Amino acid sequence: MAPKPPARTYRGTARNLAHLAARLRAGELVAVPTETVYGLAAHALDARACARIFRAKGRPSSDPLIVHLHSVRQLGLVCRPNAAALRLARAFWPGPLTLVLPKTAAVPAIVTAGRESVAVRVPRHPLFRRLLRLAGVPLAAPSANPFGYVSPTTAEHVRQGLGKKIPHILDGGPATIGLESTIVDLRDPSRPAVLRPGAITAEQIARVLGRRVTAPRRKTSAQGAQVAPGLLARHYSPRTPLQLHDKITAARRDRAPANEAFLLQRRPRGAKGQAHVFWLDATGALPGVARRLFAMLRRLDAEGFARIHAELAPNRGLGRAINDRLRRAAAR
Ligand code: TXA
Ligand code: MG
């Protein structure tokens, strides 16, 4: 078999979007920008198209996909929404929130890994929204990275990881949020549960629903896959060993060998000329930390350090989602 040509990267012109929408309807894969991370999209109601996603990523077939819709009006096509779902949709869509609901027969089993539920979200990124509208069909899309590696937040990250395996990449600039969506299980609307923390916090969801929301269990193991498939303890991982710390002091940094990197939440005083000290946001603001986390893990991974020491975020709000990704990235 002849080797496939490498992926082509497209800018979001009207012509390119129309072309990519047609390719999606024909069953091809397109990597797409979203406000959270880049996704690898396929026609969600076409089982053969979705099978290509699993092959390209090396993703186990037990790990279900998220179905992206252009509008809340398409919900009934893929799932049976309840009143709680509609409330959250009104409050947070388009945006970084995914709802798990009972599926309809239109959704192929491969999308949901054989489950009776489906994960759905209406994304906010303007180019992805235009593509969804032009395609006119729901698009299944997991993060566009080889299974287990750090999620991509730029088109270039997608090209580095999957450029030899997929035909098309739509470049929509760097992701503005930088962490995957919050996933809420609403199969039983009287017991909403956050399965994966994200930019929309459990507190925000509880406020809109007017009831308590179960937070994710800290350790999700291979057995935990029963409740939250795909949420493995080890995920989003750089190849370089990663060690986490509540706080990294100047003294700690000074004692370390030069081949160990330090990733701080904020710019420290007097770190000038220290080539092994990095930070995620000048002032430690959590949105900036979230936005840059995955790109920084990739960069440090590429620089060949023997070890990365990373500082945890404060464990509140968006900090919980940041720490969740750091813990999974550090798990061995
Ligand atoms: O922000 C995001 O959610 C990004 C962008 C592309 O939208 N997507 C994303 O997809 O992070 P992925 O495949 O990397 O993570 C999807 C996760 C699965 O691993 C699984 O944990 C959960 O969604 N999921 C999907 N369907 C589910 C279901 N029926 N029940 C429970 N969890 C489900
Ligand atoms: Mg993923």
PDB file of N, CA and C in Angstrom, residues 3 61 78 89 103 109 123-124 126 139 163 177 196 210 230-232 288 292:
ATOM      1  N   PRO A   3       2.253   4.872   0.903  1.00  0.00           N
ATOM      2  CA  PRO A   3       2.080   5.679   2.125  1.00  0.00           C
ATOM      3  C   PRO A   3       1.135   6.848   1.857  1.00  0.00           C
ATOM      4  N   SER A  61     -11.248   0.717  21.758  1.00  0.00           N
ATOM      5  CA  SER A  61     -12.654   0.863  21.364  1.00  0.00           C
ATOM      6  C   SER A  61     -13.570   0.961  22.580  1.00  0.00           C
ATOM      7  N   VAL A  78     -29.655  12.893  18.718  1.00  0.00           N
ATOM      8  CA  VAL A  78     -28.667  11.961  19.268  1.00  0.00           C
ATOM      9  C   VAL A  78     -28.944  11.504  20.697  1.00  0.00           C
ATOM     10  N   ALA A  89     -27.696  23.519  29.356  1.00  0.00           N
ATOM     11  CA  ALA A  89     -27.455  23.932  27.962  1.00  0.00           C
ATOM     12  C   ALA A  89     -27.700  25.428  27.823  1.00  0.00           C
ATOM     13  N   LYS A 103     -28.891   7.765  24.960  1.00  0.00           N
ATOM     14  CA  LYS A 103     -28.712   7.973  23.524  1.00  0.00           C
ATOM     15  C   LYS A 103     -29.944   7.557  22.721  1.00  0.00           C
ATOM     16  N   ALA A 109     -23.103   2.299  17.774  1.00  0.00           N
ATOM     17  CA  ALA A 109     -22.516   1.755  19.006  1.00  0.00           C
ATOM     18  C   ALA A 109     -21.048   2.118  19.154  1.00  0.00           C
ATOM     19  N   PRO A 123     -20.009  23.312  20.966  1.00  0.00           N
ATOM     20  CA  PRO A 123     -18.770  24.076  21.211  1.00  0.00           C
ATOM     21  C   PRO A 123     -18.909  25.538  20.818  1.00  0.00           C
ATOM     22  N   ARG A 124     -17.956  26.344  21.292  1.00  0.00           N
ATOM     23  CA  ARG A 124     -18.037  27.793  21.118  1.00  0.00           C
ATOM     24  C   ARG A 124     -17.099  28.342  20.035  1.00  0.00           C
ATOM     25  N   PRO A 126     -15.600  29.765  16.932  1.00  0.00           N
ATOM     26  CA  PRO A 126     -16.363  30.228  15.759  1.00  0.00           C
ATOM     27  C   PRO A 126     -16.120  29.408  14.486  1.00  0.00           C
ATOM     28  N   LEU A 139     -20.918  15.872  14.781  1.00  0.00           N
ATOM     29  CA  LEU A 139     -19.539  15.424  14.569  1.00  0.00           C
ATOM     30  C   LEU A 139     -18.976  14.829  15.856  1.00  0.00           C
ATOM     31  N   GLY A 163      -0.014  13.976  12.008  1.00  0.00           N
ATOM     32  CA  GLY A 163       0.163  14.488  10.641  1.00  0.00           C
ATOM     33  C   GLY A 163       0.322  13.405   9.587  1.00  0.00           C
ATOM     34  N   ILE A 177      -9.118  28.121  25.995  1.00  0.00           N
ATOM     35  CA  ILE A 177      -9.259  27.565  27.343  1.00  0.00           C
ATOM     36  C   ILE A 177      -8.105  26.613  27.658  1.00  0.00           C
ATOM     37  N   ARG A 196     -15.481  14.615  34.725  1.00  0.00           N
ATOM     38  CA  ARG A 196     -14.158  15.184  34.421  1.00  0.00           C
ATOM     39  C   ARG A 196     -14.234  16.686  34.690  1.00  0.00           C
ATOM     40  N   GLY A 210     -29.504  24.059  41.083  1.00  0.00           N
ATOM     41  CA  GLY A 210     -30.115  24.206  42.392  1.00  0.00           C
ATOM     42  C   GLY A 210     -30.074  22.916  43.195  1.00  0.00           C
ATOM     43  N   GLY A 230     -12.420   5.845  29.900  1.00  0.00           N
ATOM     44  CA  GLY A 230     -11.401   6.712  29.312  1.00  0.00           C
ATOM     45  C   GLY A 230     -10.720   7.613  30.320  1.00  0.00           C
ATOM     46  N   LEU A 231     -11.284   7.736  31.515  1.00  0.00           N
ATOM     47  CA  LEU A 231     -10.644   8.606  32.493  1.00  0.00           C
ATOM     48  C   LEU A 231      -9.630   7.793  33.295  1.00  0.00           C
ATOM     49  N   LEU A 232      -8.574   7.401  32.631  1.00  0.00           N
ATOM     50  CA  LEU A 232      -7.564   6.588  33.268  1.00  0.00           C
ATOM     51  C   LEU A 232      -6.708   7.448  34.185  1.00  0.00           C
ATOM     52  N   GLY A 288      -4.770  31.712  32.498  1.00  0.00           N
ATOM     53  CA  GLY A 288      -3.499  31.697  31.763  1.00  0.00           C
ATOM     54  C   GLY A 288      -2.755  30.392  31.990  1.00  0.00           C
ATOM     55  N   ARG A 292      -1.913  27.579  28.907  1.00  0.00           N
ATOM     56  CA  ARG A 292      -0.545  27.263  28.487  1.00  0.00           C
ATOM     57  C   ARG A 292      -0.040  25.908  28.963  1.00  0.00           C
TER      58      ARG A 292
END
